[in-house]
XYZ file of C-alpha atoms in Angstrom:
447
model
C 12.421 15.801 -42.737
C 12.865 13.069 -40.100
C 15.904 13.966 -38.014
C 18.311 11.253 -36.836
C 19.031 11.987 -33.153
C 21.978 9.567 -33.106
C 24.030 11.825 -35.394
C 25.173 15.438 -35.463
C 25.821 17.947 -32.677
C 24.775 16.662 -29.251
C 23.918 20.082 -27.745
C 21.936 21.088 -30.841
C 20.032 17.786 -30.862
C 19.437 18.033 -27.140
C 18.037 21.536 -27.433
C 15.860 20.656 -30.432
C 14.388 17.687 -28.553
C 14.123 19.282 -25.139
C 12.625 22.718 -25.675
C 9.263 21.330 -26.856
C 9.357 18.894 -23.915
C 10.183 21.767 -21.612
C 7.194 23.724 -22.870
C 4.962 20.629 -22.612
C 5.930 19.800 -19.027
C 5.754 23.431 -17.971
C 2.237 23.593 -19.379
C 1.450 20.353 -17.577
C 2.486 21.879 -14.261
C 0.648 25.131 -14.955
C -2.638 23.284 -14.428
C -2.118 22.591 -10.702
C -0.574 26.040 -10.253
C -3.589 27.727 -11.861
C -5.843 25.613 -9.656
C -3.916 26.763 -6.598
C -4.031 30.438 -7.606
C -7.813 30.465 -8.072
C -8.510 28.180 -5.119
C -6.257 30.441 -3.058
C -8.968 33.095 -3.258
C -11.174 30.726 -1.225
C -8.851 30.767 1.830
C -6.162 28.760 3.629
C -8.396 25.687 4.157
C -9.006 25.356 0.421
C -5.279 25.876 -0.291
C -4.294 23.206 2.224
C -6.957 20.798 0.926
C -5.972 21.133 -2.715
C -2.299 21.099 -1.703
C -2.682 17.775 0.104
C -4.781 16.411 -2.751
C -2.195 17.674 -5.211
C 0.384 15.327 -3.709
C -1.930 12.390 -4.458
C -2.597 13.650 -7.992
C 1.136 14.053 -8.556
C 1.734 10.558 -7.184
C -0.751 9.034 -9.632
C 0.717 11.042 -12.513
C 4.220 9.951 -11.617
C 3.147 6.319 -11.189
C 1.640 6.522 -14.655
C 4.792 8.131 -16.017
C 6.813 5.460 -14.241
C 4.911 2.667 -15.957
C 5.279 4.487 -19.262
C 9.051 4.670 -18.731
C 9.103 1.105 -20.030
C 7.292 2.228 -23.167
C 9.674 5.177 -23.651
C 12.735 2.957 -23.223
C 11.462 0.341 -25.659
C 10.450 2.818 -28.359
C 13.706 4.784 -28.035
C 15.808 1.623 -28.346
C 13.758 0.249 -31.251
C 13.821 3.547 -33.152
C 17.574 3.852 -32.589
C 18.018 0.336 -33.964
C 15.753 1.134 -36.934
C 13.016 -1.333 -35.927
C 9.851 0.766 -36.355
C 7.617 -2.315 -36.487
C 8.572 -3.297 -32.935
C 8.202 0.321 -31.809
C 4.635 0.632 -33.149
C 3.692 -2.729 -31.632
C 4.912 -1.583 -28.209
C 2.950 1.656 -28.610
C -0.332 -0.224 -29.090
C 0.269 -2.490 -26.093
C 0.769 0.516 -23.793
C -2.917 1.431 -24.065
C -3.900 -1.945 -22.596
C -1.596 -1.315 -19.650
C -2.957 2.141 -18.829
C -6.593 1.034 -19.077
C -5.945 -1.420 -16.242
C -4.103 1.273 -14.296
C -6.922 3.792 -14.744
C -9.577 1.380 -13.509
C -7.622 0.832 -10.293
C -7.158 4.595 -9.804
C -10.883 5.223 -10.358
C -11.824 2.601 -7.755
C -9.485 4.182 -5.220
C -10.945 7.582 -6.057
C -14.514 6.468 -5.484
C -14.103 4.465 -2.285
C -10.883 5.277 -0.428
C -9.794 8.889 -1.003
C -11.276 10.362 2.183
C -9.766 7.604 4.324
C -6.329 8.159 2.780
C -6.395 11.905 3.411
C -7.679 11.357 6.952
C -4.555 9.341 7.716
C -2.569 12.566 7.475
C -4.276 13.920 10.573
C -5.406 17.044 8.739
C -8.220 19.271 9.890
C -11.638 17.797 8.842
C -12.392 20.849 6.693
C -9.086 20.379 4.857
C -9.837 16.677 4.333
C -13.289 17.528 2.923
C -11.849 20.007 0.423
C -9.107 17.604 -0.648
C -11.534 14.693 -1.000
C -13.877 16.657 -3.264
C -10.949 17.608 -5.495
C -9.397 14.144 -5.629
C -12.521 12.127 -6.432
C -13.095 13.988 -9.673
C -9.423 13.840 -10.645
C -9.201 10.089 -10.026
C -12.437 9.231 -11.802
C -11.220 11.149 -14.848
C -7.869 9.365 -14.868
C -8.562 7.424 -18.104
C -8.386 10.636 -20.146
C -5.146 11.670 -18.476
C -3.677 8.187 -18.976
C -4.408 8.028 -22.691
C -3.081 11.536 -23.235
C 0.169 10.663 -21.452
C 0.566 7.495 -23.551
C 0.258 9.583 -26.709
C 2.914 11.969 -25.365
C 5.256 9.101 -24.471
C 4.946 7.467 -27.890
C 5.602 10.660 -29.812
C 8.420 11.916 -27.604
C 10.327 8.628 -27.398
C 10.181 8.297 -31.194
C 11.753 11.750 -31.513
C 8.661 13.899 -32.160
C 8.451 16.370 -29.276
C 6.797 19.289 -31.056
C 3.394 17.670 -31.633
C 2.796 16.896 -27.917
C 3.818 20.479 -27.149
C 1.187 21.874 -29.518
C -1.489 19.632 -28.015
C -0.487 20.657 -24.484
C -0.615 24.332 -25.419
C -4.173 23.994 -26.704
C -5.704 22.049 -23.826
C -3.863 24.061 -21.164
C -5.186 27.318 -22.606
C -8.634 25.772 -22.296
C -7.850 24.901 -18.657
C -6.612 28.381 -17.796
C -9.645 30.003 -19.393
C -12.315 27.705 -17.967
C -11.032 27.276 -14.387
C -12.272 30.549 -12.776
C -15.687 30.151 -14.410
C -16.250 26.809 -12.653
C -14.548 27.749 -9.367
C -16.461 30.998 -8.808
C -19.600 30.405 -10.852
C -19.023 33.113 -13.423
C -21.487 33.688 -16.268
C -23.780 30.642 -16.784
C -21.623 28.225 -14.795
C -22.397 26.974 -11.255
C -20.095 27.897 -8.358
C -18.202 24.639 -7.744
C -15.183 25.924 -5.766
C -12.505 23.196 -5.398
C -14.532 20.676 -7.427
C -14.651 23.214 -10.247
C -10.861 23.223 -10.426
C -10.782 19.416 -10.637
C -13.563 19.307 -13.239
C -11.697 21.812 -15.391
C -8.614 19.587 -15.316
C -10.576 16.522 -16.458
C -12.352 18.402 -19.254
C -9.155 19.923 -20.652
C -7.226 16.640 -20.431
C -10.057 14.854 -22.270
C -9.836 17.370 -25.110
C -6.053 16.838 -25.252
C -6.556 13.056 -25.337
C -8.983 13.219 -28.272
C -6.697 15.481 -30.314
C -3.623 13.360 -29.538
C -5.232 10.051 -30.476
C -6.468 11.502 -33.761
C -3.033 12.866 -34.684
C -1.259 9.632 -33.744
C -3.545 7.182 -35.514
C -4.148 9.436 -38.538
C -0.418 9.139 -39.234
C 0.547 12.747 -38.548
C 3.421 11.974 -36.126
C 6.879 10.451 -36.556
C 5.734 6.987 -35.436
C 2.577 5.828 -37.230
C 0.840 3.011 -35.309
C -2.364 1.457 -36.640
C -4.901 -0.963 -35.169
C -4.721 -3.252 -38.195
C -3.990 -6.767 -36.975
C -3.956 -5.600 -33.342
C -3.601 -8.296 -30.704
C -2.859 -8.260 -27.014
C 0.757 -9.274 -26.462
C 1.365 -10.082 -22.819
C 5.065 -10.651 -23.425
C 5.541 -7.064 -24.639
C 3.321 -5.714 -21.862
C 5.334 -7.767 -19.373
C 8.608 -6.284 -20.629
C 7.083 -2.816 -20.372
C 5.979 -3.524 -16.807
C 9.369 -4.970 -15.867
C 11.090 -1.746 -16.890
C 8.317 0.581 -15.737
C 7.421 -0.819 -12.310
C 10.703 0.217 -10.618
C 10.151 3.760 -11.935
C 6.570 3.657 -10.668
C 7.739 2.400 -7.260
C 10.236 5.240 -7.154
C 7.402 7.710 -7.754
C 5.113 6.070 -5.192
C 7.644 5.987 -2.401
C 8.621 9.587 -3.096
C 5.015 10.719 -2.825
C 4.360 8.608 0.262
C 7.294 10.492 1.690
C 5.566 13.755 0.724
C 2.478 12.637 2.623
C 4.681 11.970 5.654
C 6.132 15.454 5.329
C 2.549 16.738 5.462
C 2.046 14.738 8.664
C 5.220 16.224 10.133
C 3.970 19.706 9.214
C 0.451 19.248 10.577
C 1.351 19.829 14.281
C 2.655 23.258 13.254
C -0.789 24.254 11.930
C -2.730 24.732 8.700
C -0.587 27.766 7.847
C 2.528 25.563 7.699
C 0.729 23.039 5.475
C -0.427 25.849 3.162
C 3.079 27.371 2.985
C 4.596 23.974 2.208
C 1.929 23.381 -0.468
C 2.769 26.645 -2.189
C 6.485 25.913 -1.893
C 5.935 22.536 -3.539
C 4.124 24.184 -6.452
C 7.017 26.616 -6.909
C 9.502 23.743 -6.713
C 7.568 21.818 -9.376
C 7.788 24.791 -11.728
C 11.507 25.314 -11.169
C 12.326 21.637 -11.700
C 10.380 21.487 -14.991
C 13.517 22.106 -17.100
C 15.193 19.124 -15.431
C 12.260 16.941 -16.438
C 12.260 18.230 -20.007
C 16.022 18.050 -20.526
C 16.241 14.783 -18.583
C 13.580 13.168 -20.773
C 15.247 14.510 -23.918
C 18.625 13.209 -22.752
C 16.976 9.859 -21.992
C 15.464 9.648 -25.484
C 18.846 10.507 -27.019
C 20.614 8.051 -24.724
C 18.120 5.283 -25.514
C 18.326 5.823 -29.260
C 22.126 6.010 -29.136
C 22.303 2.813 -27.091
C 20.051 1.197 -29.696
C 22.478 2.442 -32.343
C 25.434 0.982 -30.375
C 26.872 4.386 -29.377
C 27.119 4.258 -25.546
C 29.644 7.081 -25.133
C 27.459 9.450 -27.120
C 24.581 8.404 -24.865
C 26.540 9.435 -21.761
C 27.602 12.761 -23.253
C 23.936 13.575 -23.841
C 23.324 13.277 -20.105
C 26.233 15.519 -19.118
C 25.177 18.232 -21.553
C 21.669 18.181 -20.078
C 23.058 18.444 -16.534
C 25.169 21.482 -17.432
C 22.242 23.341 -18.985
C 19.727 22.587 -16.222
C 22.134 23.296 -13.376
C 22.863 26.735 -14.808
C 19.131 27.520 -14.891
C 18.601 26.323 -11.322
C 21.427 28.494 -10.016
C 19.634 31.528 -11.459
C 16.395 30.380 -9.802
C 18.185 30.001 -6.474
C 19.275 33.633 -6.618
C 15.731 34.781 -7.435
C 14.274 32.788 -4.521
C 16.820 34.199 -2.121
C 16.133 37.788 -3.183
C 12.384 37.860 -3.874
C 10.602 35.026 -2.016
C 7.791 37.225 -0.693
C 6.772 38.387 -4.157
C 6.520 34.770 -5.311
C 4.408 33.618 -2.340
C 2.114 36.646 -2.754
C 1.089 35.380 -6.191
C -0.786 32.599 -4.393
C -1.939 34.367 -1.218
C -1.211 37.762 0.345
C -1.813 36.765 3.989
C 1.210 38.356 5.780
C 1.771 35.365 8.053
C 1.649 32.950 5.115
C 3.988 35.145 3.062
C 6.506 35.323 5.916
C 6.544 31.565 6.549
C 6.481 30.661 2.858
C 9.341 33.059 2.123
C 11.607 31.304 4.609
C 10.634 27.937 3.132
C 11.633 29.143 -0.339
C 14.974 30.497 0.868
C 15.791 27.144 2.438
C 14.772 25.332 -0.761
C 17.112 27.592 -2.759
C 20.109 25.882 -1.138
C 19.167 22.549 -2.721
C 19.094 24.123 -6.189
C 22.888 24.427 -6.064
C 23.078 20.695 -6.937
C 19.499 19.564 -7.680
C 19.928 19.800 -11.445
C 22.293 16.838 -11.473
C 20.041 14.375 -9.633
C 16.906 15.489 -11.475
C 18.414 15.122 -14.942
C 20.422 11.942 -14.406
C 17.522 10.076 -12.779
C 15.378 10.821 -15.846
C 18.147 10.147 -18.335
C 19.095 6.776 -16.877
C 15.484 5.643 -16.404
C 14.280 6.594 -19.892
C 17.284 4.813 -21.383
C 16.053 1.617 -19.709
C 17.827 1.362 -16.308
C 15.094 1.855 -13.694
C 16.135 -0.419 -10.829
C 19.118 1.569 -9.565
C 17.326 4.938 -9.656
C 14.585 3.306 -7.608
C 17.111 2.128 -5.011
C 18.757 5.556 -4.869
C 15.392 7.264 -4.392
C 14.395 4.894 -1.579
C 17.690 5.374 0.255
C 17.502 9.152 -0.107
C 13.901 9.445 1.095
C 13.764 6.877 3.911
C 17.404 6.810 4.937
C 18.112 10.535 4.766
C 15.281 13.015 4.207
C 12.568 11.784 6.558
C 14.825 10.825 9.515
C 16.723 14.116 9.306
C 13.512 16.148 8.875
C 12.019 14.483 11.945
C 15.194 14.961 13.999
C 15.705 18.608 13.074
C 12.054 19.518 13.692
C 11.749 17.648 17.007
C 15.191 17.649 18.601
C 16.615 21.041 17.668
C 15.430 24.615 17.831
C 14.639 24.704 14.105
C 11.047 23.563 14.544
C 9.040 23.576 11.301
C 12.073 24.838 9.354
C 13.893 21.602 10.202
C 11.497 19.744 7.924
C 12.494 21.869 4.972
C 16.196 21.486 5.812
C 15.753 17.711 5.884
C 14.496 17.858 2.304
C 17.552 19.881 1.275
C 19.992 17.388 2.806
C 18.261 14.564 0.941
C 18.670 16.353 -2.396
C 22.380 16.916 -1.776
C 23.003 13.265 -0.890
C 21.013 12.056 -3.919
C 22.999 14.276 -6.274
C 26.288 12.918 -4.930
C 25.157 9.306 -5.461
C 23.958 9.974 -9.008
C 27.230 11.672 -9.900
C 29.183 8.562 -8.912
C 26.769 6.155 -10.631
C 26.601 8.050 -13.916
C 30.399 8.268 -14.074
C 30.636 4.540 -13.357
C 28.630 3.893 -16.531
C 27.074 0.514 -15.691
C 23.686 1.818 -16.887
C 24.990 1.829 -20.472
C 25.115 -1.975 -20.519
C 21.488 -2.552 -19.497
C 19.394 -4.572 -21.925
C 15.649 -4.203 -22.483
């Protein structure tokens, strides 16, 4: 039975759409976390190297997701309006777009990765570890790109369970294979940090193959075919027009993360490692906001296509309420048991002590972070990407980085001032999104 997401109970529809997305995105983030856990056994240098490289990997993933925001918005609107022909045509054009993107990423990976990491002023050993990890990840970006296109097509059309099943399979492969390649167990060579990256590429490739087969064999809600396929630059251009602001938002956010690494570097490798672990924990905790935000965006987009703007807005508020409740629980856990969480990655007492304080500071931002995380996704996936981009730029460059620099250099907070700067930025962003979402201008955006 094909469910109509523009009718029926909003909270029930939201939950039915979001829980498979939540599982999918949680599984997606487990990969880097598993990498960090196994690489953590190799020492602080390896942790810092993979942590710095992880920011670049996340940036590329978010750029890719940003570009695919245009695809999600178009498919959601077309499906809501009942135009499946236009939706399947847009789905096919997205593969052309990501091929071009993947070629650029591979070139950067081959020739420029070491230079980019060196700009951070990291220790040479940390740069070497991060470079080895990144080159493999970037060269294998075509598999990751195609898999993410398949996810975007299925999810925006209203099928979120199939991508979840695919993610479960290839992530289990990742979890199982990673220690064998990192430590050289059984018949495998000891590859250390490159083993973690190779595992990611192999598992993503398997996920890509399964996803493409399911999609083009007609086993998902939207059933694209290659019959009569032609390159349509007008459709690709529309996709780019919607997606580029979302991609810019991701890029500038991750450039900001690189600058945070530079601010941390004078405080030593231990501070970089603690921040890297804290970022991994933060990524896990914010997964529900991504899942519910995407689901709310799909519902909003389909409802806007069906000419039901008020129902679209209610979908966003329901998602905010659910995610914010979860993040409040997480804040309490971080405040009470930060050391136990850091120890999962590394048991070095100094690292546990520093990382625990970082987590307690981050917990303050979770009091409001659910709102900004959900609304930014909801508004973007529904087709309004320019204003979220502007909000993100103002928050990062006008608030977070200046305050982080000031607090770490001009007060007695030192390295903790950097983490407090991040918290202030989250609070300001949430306040802006609250006002904008209430205003409702995003509901009138055309695609």
